[in-house]
PDB file of N, CA and C in Angstrom:
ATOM      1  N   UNK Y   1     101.882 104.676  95.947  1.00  0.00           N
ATOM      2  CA  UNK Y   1     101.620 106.073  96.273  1.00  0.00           C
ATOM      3  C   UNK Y   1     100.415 106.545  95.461  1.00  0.00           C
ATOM      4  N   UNK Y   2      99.581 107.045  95.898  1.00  0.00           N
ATOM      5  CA  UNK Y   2      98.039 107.509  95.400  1.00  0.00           C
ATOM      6  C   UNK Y   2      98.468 109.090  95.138  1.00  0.00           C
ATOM      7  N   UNK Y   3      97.461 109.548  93.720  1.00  0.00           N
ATOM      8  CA  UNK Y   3      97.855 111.013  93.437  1.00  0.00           C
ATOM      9  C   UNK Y   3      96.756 111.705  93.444  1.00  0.00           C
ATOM     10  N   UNK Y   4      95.413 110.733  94.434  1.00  0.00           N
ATOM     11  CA  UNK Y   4      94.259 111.444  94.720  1.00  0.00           C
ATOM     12  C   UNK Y   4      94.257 112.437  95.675  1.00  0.00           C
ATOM     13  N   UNK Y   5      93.476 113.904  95.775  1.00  0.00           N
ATOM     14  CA  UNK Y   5      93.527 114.688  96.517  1.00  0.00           C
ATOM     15  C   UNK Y   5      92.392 114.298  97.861  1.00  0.00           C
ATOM     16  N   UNK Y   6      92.597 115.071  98.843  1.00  0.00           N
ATOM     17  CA  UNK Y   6      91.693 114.897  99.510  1.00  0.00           C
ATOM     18  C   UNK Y   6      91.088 116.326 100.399  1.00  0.00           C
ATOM     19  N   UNK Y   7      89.866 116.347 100.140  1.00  0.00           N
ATOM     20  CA  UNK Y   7      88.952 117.742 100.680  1.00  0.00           C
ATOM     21  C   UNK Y   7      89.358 117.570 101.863  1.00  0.00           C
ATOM     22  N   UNK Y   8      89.201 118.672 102.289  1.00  0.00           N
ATOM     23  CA  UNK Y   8      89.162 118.995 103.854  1.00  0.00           C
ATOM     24  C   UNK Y   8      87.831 120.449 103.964  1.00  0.00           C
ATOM     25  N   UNK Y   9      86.998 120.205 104.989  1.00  0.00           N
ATOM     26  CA  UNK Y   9      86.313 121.802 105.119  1.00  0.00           C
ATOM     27  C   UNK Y   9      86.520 122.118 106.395  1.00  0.00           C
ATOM     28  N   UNK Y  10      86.861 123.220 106.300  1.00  0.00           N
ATOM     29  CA  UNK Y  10      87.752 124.180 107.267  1.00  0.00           C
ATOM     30  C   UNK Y  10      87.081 124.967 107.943  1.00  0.00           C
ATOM     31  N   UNK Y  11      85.704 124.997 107.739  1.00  0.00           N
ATOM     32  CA  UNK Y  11      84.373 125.769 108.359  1.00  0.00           C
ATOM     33  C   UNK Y  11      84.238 126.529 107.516  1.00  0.00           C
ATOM     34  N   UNK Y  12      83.658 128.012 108.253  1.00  0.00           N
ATOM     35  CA  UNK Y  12      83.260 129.106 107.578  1.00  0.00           C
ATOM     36  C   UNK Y  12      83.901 129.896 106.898  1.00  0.00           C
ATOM     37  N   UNK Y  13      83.492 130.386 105.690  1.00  0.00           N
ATOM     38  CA  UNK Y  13      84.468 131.468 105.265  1.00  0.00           C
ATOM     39  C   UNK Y  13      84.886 132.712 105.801  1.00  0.00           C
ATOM     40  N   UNK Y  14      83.692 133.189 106.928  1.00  0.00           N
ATOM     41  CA  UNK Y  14      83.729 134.440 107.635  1.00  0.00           C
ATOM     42  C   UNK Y  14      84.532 134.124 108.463  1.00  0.00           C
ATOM     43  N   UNK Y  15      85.159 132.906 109.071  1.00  0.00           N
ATOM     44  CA  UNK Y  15      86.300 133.108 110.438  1.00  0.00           C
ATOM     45  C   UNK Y  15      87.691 133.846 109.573  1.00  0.00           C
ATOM     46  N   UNK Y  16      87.776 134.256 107.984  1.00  0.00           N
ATOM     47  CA  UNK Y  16      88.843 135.164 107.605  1.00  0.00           C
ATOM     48  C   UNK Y  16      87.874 136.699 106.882  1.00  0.00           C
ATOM     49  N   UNK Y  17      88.794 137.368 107.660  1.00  0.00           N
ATOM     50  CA  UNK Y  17      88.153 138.899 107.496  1.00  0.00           C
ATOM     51  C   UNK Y  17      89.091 138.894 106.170  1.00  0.00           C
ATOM     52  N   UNK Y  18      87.863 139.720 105.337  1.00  0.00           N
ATOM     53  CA  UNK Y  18      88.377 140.187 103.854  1.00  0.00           C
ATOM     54  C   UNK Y  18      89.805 140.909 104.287  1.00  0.00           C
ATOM     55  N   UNK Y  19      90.390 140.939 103.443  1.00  0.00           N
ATOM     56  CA  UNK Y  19      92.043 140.867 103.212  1.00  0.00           C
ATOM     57  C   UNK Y  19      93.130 140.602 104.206  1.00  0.00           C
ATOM     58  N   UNK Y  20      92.992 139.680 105.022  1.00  0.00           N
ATOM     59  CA  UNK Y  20      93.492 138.374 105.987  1.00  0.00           C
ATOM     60  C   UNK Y  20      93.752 137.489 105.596  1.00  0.00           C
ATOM     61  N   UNK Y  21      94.669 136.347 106.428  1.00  0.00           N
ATOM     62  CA  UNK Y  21      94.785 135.325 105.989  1.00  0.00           C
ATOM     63  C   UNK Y  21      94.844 134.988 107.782  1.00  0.00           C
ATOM     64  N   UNK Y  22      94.827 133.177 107.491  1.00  0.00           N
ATOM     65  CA  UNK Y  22      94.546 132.574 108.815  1.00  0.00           C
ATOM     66  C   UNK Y  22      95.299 130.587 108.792  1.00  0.00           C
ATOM     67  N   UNK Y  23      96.015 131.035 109.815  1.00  0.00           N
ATOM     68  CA  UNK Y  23      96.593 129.551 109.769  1.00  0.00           C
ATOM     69  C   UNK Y  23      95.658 128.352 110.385  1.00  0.00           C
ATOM     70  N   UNK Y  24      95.771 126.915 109.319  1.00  0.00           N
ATOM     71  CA  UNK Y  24      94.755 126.022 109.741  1.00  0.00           C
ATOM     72  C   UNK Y  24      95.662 124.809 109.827  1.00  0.00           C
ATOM     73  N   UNK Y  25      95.449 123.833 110.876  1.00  0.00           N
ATOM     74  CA  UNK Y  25      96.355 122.466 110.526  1.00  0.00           C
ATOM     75  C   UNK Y  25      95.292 121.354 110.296  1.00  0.00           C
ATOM     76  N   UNK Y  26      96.090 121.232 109.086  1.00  0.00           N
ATOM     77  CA  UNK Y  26      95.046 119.753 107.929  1.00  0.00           C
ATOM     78  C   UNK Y  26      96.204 118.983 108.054  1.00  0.00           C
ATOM     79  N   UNK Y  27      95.617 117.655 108.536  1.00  0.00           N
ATOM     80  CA  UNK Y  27      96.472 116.435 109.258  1.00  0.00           C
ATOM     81  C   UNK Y  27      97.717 116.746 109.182  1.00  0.00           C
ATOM     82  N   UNK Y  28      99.064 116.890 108.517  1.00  0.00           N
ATOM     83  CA  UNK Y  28     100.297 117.109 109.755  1.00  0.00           C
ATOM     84  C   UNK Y  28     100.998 118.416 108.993  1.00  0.00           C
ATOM     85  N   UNK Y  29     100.192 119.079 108.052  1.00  0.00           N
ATOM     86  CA  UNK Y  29     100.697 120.235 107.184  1.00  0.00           C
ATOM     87  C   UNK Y  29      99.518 121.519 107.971  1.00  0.00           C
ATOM     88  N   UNK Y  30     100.222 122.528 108.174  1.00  0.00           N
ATOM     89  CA  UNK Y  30     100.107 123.733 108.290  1.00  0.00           C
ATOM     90  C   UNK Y  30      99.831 124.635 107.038  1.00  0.00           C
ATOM     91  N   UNK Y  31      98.318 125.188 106.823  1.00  0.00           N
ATOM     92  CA  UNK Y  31      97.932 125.817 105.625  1.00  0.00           C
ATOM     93  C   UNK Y  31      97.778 127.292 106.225  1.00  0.00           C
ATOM     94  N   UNK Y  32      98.189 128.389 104.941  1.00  0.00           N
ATOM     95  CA  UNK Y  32      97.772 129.212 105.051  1.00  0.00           C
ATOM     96  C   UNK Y  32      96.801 129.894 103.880  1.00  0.00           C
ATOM     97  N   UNK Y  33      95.392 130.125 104.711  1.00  0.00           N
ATOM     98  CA  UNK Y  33      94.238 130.844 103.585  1.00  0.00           C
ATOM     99  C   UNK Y  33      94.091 131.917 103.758  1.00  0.00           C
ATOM    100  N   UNK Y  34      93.942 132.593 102.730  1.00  0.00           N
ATOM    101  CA  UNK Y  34      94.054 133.682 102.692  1.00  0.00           C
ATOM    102  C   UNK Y  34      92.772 134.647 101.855  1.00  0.00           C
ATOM    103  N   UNK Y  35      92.135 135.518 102.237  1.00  0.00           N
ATOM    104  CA  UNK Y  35      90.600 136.026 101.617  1.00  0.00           C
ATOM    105  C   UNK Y  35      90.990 137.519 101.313  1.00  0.00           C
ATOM    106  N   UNK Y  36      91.183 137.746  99.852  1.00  0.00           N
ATOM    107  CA  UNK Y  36      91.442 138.812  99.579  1.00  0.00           C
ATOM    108  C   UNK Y  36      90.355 139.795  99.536  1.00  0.00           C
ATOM    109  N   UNK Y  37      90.532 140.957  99.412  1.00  0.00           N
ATOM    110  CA  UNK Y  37      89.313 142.134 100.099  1.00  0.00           C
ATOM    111  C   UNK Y  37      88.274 142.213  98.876  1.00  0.00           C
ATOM    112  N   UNK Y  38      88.573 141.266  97.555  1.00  0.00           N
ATOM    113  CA  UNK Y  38      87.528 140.706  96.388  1.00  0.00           C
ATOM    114  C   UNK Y  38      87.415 139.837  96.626  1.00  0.00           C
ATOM    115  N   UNK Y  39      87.377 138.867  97.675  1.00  0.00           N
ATOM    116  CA  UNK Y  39      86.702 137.514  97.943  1.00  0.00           C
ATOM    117  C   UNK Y  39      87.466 137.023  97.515  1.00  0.00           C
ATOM    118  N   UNK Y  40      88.661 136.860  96.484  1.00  0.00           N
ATOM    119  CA  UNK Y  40      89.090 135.567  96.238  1.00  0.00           C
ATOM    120  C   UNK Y  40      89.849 135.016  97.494  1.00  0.00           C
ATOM    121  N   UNK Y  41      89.730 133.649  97.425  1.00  0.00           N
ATOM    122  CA  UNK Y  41      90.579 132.821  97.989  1.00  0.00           C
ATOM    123  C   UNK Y  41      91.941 132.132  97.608  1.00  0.00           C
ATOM    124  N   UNK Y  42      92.335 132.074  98.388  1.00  0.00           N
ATOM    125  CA  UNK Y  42      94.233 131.169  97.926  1.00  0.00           C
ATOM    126  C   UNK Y  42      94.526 130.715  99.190  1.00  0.00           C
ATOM    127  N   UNK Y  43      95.602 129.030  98.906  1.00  0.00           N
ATOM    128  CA  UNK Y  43      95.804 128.480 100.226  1.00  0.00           C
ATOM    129  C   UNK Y  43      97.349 128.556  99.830  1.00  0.00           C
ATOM    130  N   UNK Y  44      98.290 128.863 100.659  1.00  0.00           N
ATOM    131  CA  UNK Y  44     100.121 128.145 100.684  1.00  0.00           C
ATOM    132  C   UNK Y  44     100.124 126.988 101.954  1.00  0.00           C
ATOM    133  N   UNK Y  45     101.593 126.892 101.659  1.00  0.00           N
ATOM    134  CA  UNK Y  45     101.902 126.958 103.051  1.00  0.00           C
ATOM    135  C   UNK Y  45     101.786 127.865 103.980  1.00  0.00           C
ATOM    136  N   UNK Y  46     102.354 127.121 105.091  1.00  0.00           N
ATOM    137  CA  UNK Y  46     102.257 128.772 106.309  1.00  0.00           C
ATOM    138  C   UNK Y  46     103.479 129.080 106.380  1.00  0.00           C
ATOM    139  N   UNK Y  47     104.162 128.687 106.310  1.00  0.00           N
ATOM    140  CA  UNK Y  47     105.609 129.420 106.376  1.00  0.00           C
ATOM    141  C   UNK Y  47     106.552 129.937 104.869  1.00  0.00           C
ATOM    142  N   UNK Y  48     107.518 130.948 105.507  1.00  0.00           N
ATOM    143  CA  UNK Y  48     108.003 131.630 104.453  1.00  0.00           C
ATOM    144  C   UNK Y  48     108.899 130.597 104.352  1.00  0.00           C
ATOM    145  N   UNK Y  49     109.516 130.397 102.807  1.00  0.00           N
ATOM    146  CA  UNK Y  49     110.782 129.287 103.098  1.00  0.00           C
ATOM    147  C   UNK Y  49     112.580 130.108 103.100  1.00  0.00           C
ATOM    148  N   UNK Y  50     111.908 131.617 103.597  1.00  0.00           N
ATOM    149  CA  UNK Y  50     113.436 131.951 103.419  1.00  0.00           C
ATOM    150  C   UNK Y  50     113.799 131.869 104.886  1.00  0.00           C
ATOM    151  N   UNK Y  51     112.972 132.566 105.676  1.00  0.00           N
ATOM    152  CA  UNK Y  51     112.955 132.398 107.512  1.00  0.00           C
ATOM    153  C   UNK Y  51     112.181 131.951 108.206  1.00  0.00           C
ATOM    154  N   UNK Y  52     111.027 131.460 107.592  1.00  0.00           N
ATOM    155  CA  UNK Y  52     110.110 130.358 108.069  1.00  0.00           C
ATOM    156  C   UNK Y  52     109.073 131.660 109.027  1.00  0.00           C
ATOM    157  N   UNK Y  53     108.827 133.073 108.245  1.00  0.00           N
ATOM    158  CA  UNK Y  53     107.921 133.650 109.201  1.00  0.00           C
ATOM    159  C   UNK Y  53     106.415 133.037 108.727  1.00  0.00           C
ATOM    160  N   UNK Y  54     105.778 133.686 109.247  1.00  0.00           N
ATOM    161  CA  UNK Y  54     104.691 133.433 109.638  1.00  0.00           C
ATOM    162  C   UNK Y  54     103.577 133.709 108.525  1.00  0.00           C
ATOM    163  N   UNK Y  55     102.956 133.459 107.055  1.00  0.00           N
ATOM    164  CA  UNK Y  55     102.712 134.089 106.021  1.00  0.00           C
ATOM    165  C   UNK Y  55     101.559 134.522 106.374  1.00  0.00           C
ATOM    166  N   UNK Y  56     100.253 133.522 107.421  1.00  0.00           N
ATOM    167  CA  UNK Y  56      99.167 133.878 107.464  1.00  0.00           C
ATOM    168  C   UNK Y  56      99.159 135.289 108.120  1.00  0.00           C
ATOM    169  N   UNK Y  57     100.362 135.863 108.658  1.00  0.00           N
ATOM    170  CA  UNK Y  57     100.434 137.464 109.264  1.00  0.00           C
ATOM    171  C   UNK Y  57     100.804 138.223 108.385  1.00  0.00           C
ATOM    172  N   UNK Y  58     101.041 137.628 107.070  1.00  0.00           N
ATOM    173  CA  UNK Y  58     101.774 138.867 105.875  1.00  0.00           C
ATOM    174  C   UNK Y  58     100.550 139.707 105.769  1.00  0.00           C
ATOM    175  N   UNK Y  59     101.068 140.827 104.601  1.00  0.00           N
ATOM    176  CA  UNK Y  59     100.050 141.737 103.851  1.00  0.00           C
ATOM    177  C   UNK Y  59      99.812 140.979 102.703  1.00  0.00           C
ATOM    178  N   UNK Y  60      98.287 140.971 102.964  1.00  0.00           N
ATOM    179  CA  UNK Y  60      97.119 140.241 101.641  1.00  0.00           C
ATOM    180  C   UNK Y  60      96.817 141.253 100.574  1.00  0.00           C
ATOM    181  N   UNK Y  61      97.247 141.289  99.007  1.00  0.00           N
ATOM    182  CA  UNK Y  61      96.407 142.150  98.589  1.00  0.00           C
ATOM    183  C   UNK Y  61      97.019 142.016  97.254  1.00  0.00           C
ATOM    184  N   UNK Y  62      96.372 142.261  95.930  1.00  0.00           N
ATOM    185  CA  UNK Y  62      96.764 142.182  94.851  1.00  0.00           C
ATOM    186  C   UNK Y  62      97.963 140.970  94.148  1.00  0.00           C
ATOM    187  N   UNK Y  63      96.980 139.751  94.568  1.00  0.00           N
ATOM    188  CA  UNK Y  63      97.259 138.496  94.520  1.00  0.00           C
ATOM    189  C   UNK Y  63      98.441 138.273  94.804  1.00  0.00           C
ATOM    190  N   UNK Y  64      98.994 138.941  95.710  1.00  0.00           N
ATOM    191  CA  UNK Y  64     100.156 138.600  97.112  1.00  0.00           C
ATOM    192  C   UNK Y  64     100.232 138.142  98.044  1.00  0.00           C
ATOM    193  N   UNK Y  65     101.272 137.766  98.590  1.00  0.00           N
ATOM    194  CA  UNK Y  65     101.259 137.939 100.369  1.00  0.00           C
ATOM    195  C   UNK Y  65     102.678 138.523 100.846  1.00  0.00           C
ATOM    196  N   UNK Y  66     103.017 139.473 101.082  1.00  0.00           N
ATOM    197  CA  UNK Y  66     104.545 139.810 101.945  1.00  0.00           C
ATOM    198  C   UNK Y  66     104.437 139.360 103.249  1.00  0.00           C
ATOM    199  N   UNK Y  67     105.743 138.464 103.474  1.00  0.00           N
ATOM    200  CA  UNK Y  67     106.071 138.086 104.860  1.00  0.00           C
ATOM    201  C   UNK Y  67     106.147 139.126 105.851  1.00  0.00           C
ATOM    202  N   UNK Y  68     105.977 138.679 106.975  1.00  0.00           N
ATOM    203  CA  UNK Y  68     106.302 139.873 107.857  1.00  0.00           C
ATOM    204  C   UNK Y  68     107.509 139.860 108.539  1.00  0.00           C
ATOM    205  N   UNK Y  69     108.136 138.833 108.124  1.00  0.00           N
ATOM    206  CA  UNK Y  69     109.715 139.264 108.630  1.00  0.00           C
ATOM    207  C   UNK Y  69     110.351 139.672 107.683  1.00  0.00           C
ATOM    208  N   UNK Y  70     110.441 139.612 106.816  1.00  0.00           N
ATOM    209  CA  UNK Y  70     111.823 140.444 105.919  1.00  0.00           C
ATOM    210  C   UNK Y  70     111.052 140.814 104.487  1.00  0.00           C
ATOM    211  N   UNK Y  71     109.552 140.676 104.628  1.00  0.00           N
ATOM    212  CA  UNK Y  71     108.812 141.331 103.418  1.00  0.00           C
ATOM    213  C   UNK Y  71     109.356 140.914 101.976  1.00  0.00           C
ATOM    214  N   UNK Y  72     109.313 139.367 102.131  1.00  0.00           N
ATOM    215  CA  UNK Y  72     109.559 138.875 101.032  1.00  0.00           C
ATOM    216  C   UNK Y  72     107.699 138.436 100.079  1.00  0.00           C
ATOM    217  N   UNK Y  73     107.985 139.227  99.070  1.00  0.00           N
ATOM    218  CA  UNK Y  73     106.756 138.559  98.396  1.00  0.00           C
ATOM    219  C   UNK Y  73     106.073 137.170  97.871  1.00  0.00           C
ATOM    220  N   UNK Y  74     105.031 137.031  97.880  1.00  0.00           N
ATOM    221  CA  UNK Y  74     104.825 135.169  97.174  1.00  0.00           C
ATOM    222  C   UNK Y  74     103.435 135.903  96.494  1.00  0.00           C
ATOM    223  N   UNK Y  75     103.224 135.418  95.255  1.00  0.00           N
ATOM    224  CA  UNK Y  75     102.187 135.252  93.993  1.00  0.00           C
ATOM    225  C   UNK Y  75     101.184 134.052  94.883  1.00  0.00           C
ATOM    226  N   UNK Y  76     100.043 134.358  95.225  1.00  0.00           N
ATOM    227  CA  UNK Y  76      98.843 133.685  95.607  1.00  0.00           C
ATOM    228  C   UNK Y  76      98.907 132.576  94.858  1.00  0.00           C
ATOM    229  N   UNK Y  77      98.439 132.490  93.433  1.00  0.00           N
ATOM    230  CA  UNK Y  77      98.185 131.822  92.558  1.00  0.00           C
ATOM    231  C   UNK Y  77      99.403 130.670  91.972  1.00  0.00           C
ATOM    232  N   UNK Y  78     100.411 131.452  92.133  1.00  0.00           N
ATOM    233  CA  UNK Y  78     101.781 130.219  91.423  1.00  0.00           C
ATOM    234  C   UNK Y  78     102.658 130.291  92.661  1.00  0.00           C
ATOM    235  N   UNK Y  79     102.915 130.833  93.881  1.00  0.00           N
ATOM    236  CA  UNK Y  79     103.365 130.308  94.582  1.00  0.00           C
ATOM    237  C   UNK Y  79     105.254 131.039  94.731  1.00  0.00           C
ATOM    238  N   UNK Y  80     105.020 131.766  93.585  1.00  0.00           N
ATOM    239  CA  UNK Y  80     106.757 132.105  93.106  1.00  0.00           C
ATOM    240  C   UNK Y  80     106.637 133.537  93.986  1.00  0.00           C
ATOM    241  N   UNK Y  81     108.326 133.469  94.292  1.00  0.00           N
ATOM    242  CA  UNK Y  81     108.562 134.580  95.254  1.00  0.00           C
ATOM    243  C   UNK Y  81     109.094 135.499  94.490  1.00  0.00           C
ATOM    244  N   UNK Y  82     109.488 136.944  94.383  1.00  0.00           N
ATOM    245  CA  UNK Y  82     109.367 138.173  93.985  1.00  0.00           C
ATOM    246  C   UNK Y  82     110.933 138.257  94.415  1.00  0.00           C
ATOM    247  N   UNK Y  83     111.726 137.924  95.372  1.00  0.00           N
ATOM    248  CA  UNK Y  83     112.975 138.576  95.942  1.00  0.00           C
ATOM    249  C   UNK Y  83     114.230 137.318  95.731  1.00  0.00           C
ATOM    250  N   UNK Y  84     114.072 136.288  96.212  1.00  0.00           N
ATOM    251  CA  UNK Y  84     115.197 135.333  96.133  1.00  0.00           C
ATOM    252  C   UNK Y  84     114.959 134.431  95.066  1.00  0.00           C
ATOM    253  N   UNK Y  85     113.639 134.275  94.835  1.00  0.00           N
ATOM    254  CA  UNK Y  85     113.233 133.058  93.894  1.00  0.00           C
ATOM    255  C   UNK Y  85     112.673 131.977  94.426  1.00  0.00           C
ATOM    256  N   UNK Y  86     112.740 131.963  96.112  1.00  0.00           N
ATOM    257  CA  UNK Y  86     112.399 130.657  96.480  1.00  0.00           C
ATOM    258  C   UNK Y  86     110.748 130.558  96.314  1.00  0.00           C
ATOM    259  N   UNK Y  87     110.211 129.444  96.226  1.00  0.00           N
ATOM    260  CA  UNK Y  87     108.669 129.577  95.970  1.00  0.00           C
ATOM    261  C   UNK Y  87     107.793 129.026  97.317  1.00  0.00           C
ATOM    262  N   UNK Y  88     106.159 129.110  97.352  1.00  0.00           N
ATOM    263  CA  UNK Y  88     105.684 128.498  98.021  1.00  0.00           C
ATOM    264  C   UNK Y  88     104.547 127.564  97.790  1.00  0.00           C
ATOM    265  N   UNK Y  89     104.294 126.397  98.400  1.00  0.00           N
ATOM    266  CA  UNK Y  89     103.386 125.401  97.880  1.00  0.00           C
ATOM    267  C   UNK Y  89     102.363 126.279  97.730  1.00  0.00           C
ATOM    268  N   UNK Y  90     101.144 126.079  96.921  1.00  0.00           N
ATOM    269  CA  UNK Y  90      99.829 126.325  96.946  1.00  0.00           C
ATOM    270  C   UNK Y  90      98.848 125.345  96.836  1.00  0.00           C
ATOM    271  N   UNK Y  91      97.841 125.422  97.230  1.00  0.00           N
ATOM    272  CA  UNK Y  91      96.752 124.179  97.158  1.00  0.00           C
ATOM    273  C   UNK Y  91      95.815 125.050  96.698  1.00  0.00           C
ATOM    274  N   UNK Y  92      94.857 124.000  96.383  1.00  0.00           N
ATOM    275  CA  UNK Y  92      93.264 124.277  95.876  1.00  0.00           C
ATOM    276  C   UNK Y  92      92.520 124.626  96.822  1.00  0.00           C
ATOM    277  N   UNK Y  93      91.834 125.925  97.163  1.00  0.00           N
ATOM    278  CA  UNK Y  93      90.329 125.896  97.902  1.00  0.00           C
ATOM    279  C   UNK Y  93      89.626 126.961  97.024  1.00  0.00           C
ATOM    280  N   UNK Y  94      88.541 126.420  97.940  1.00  0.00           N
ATOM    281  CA  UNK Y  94      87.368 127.259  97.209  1.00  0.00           C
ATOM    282  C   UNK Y  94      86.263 127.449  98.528  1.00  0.00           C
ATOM    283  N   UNK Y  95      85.402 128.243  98.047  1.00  0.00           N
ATOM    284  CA  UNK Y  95      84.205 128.121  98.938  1.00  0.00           C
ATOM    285  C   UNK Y  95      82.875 127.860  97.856  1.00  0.00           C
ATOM    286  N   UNK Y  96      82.048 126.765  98.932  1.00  0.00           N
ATOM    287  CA  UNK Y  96      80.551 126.141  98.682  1.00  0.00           C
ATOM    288  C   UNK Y  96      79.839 126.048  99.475  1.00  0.00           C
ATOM    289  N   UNK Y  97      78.488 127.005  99.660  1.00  0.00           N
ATOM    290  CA  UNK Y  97      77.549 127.379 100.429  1.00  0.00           C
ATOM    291  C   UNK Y  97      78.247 128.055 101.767  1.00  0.00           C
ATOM    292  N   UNK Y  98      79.249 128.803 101.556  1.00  0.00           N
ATOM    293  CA  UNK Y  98      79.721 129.806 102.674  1.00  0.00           C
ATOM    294  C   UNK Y  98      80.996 128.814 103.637  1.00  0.00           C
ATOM    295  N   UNK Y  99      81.153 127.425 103.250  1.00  0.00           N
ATOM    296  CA  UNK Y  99      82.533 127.136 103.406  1.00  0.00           C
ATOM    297  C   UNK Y  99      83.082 126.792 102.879  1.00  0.00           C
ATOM    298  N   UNK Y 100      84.667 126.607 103.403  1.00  0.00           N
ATOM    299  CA  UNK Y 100      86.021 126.510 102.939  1.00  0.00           C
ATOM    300  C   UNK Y 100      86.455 125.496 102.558  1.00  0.00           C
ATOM    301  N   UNK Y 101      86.643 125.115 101.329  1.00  0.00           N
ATOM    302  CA  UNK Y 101      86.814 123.415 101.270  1.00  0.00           C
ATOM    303  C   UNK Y 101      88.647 123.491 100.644  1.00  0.00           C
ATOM    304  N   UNK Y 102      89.351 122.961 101.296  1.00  0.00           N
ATOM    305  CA  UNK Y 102      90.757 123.339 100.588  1.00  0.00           C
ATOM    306  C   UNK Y 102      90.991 121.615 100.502  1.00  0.00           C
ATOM    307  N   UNK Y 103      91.910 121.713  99.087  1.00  0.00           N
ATOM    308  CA  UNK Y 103      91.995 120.234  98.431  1.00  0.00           C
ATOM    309  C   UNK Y 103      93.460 120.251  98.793  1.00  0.00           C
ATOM    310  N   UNK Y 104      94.384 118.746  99.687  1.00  0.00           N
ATOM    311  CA  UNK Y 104      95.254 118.452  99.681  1.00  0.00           C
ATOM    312  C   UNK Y 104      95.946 117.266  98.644  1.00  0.00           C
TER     313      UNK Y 104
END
């Protein structure tokens, strides 16, 4: 088993409007990125793990995301949820020369 990551670029950074997020599929995982209305970036999963909604439709903002089904919170950065405890993966991206490079 290898514990090397591997880039992926996802295109442009402008296909996510400042404080959005947008679901992408990188080979058989479903990411969600997310562009807060200060530019930063953060990737999870896409799904919530309490009902499996939809995160790239949550509210983006003050290094959050609330689900939109039952408005459970997740921390951008560590991934930890605010209401049950359950957490969500996060990965590495960044942007270089205006795209999205997210590390699996």
């Amino acid at each position: 088993m290898s514990n090397s990551n591997q880039t992926f670029n996802l295109g442009s950074v402008e296909k996510i409007p400042l404080g959005q997020g947008r679901c992408y599929l990188v080979g058989t995982e479903e990411i969600a990125v997310f562009r807060q209305r200060d530019g930063r970036l953060f990737a999870t999963q896409s799904r919530c793990p309490h009902k499996q909604g939809p995160l790239a439709e949550g509210i983006v903002g003050g290094g959050k995301v609330i689900c939109p089904l039952h408005a459970h919170k997740f921390d951008l950065q560590s991934g930890t949820g605010s209401e049950t405890g359950e957490c969500v993966k996060v990965f590495a991206v960044c942007e270089l020369r205006g795209e999205l490079l997210l590390s699996l």
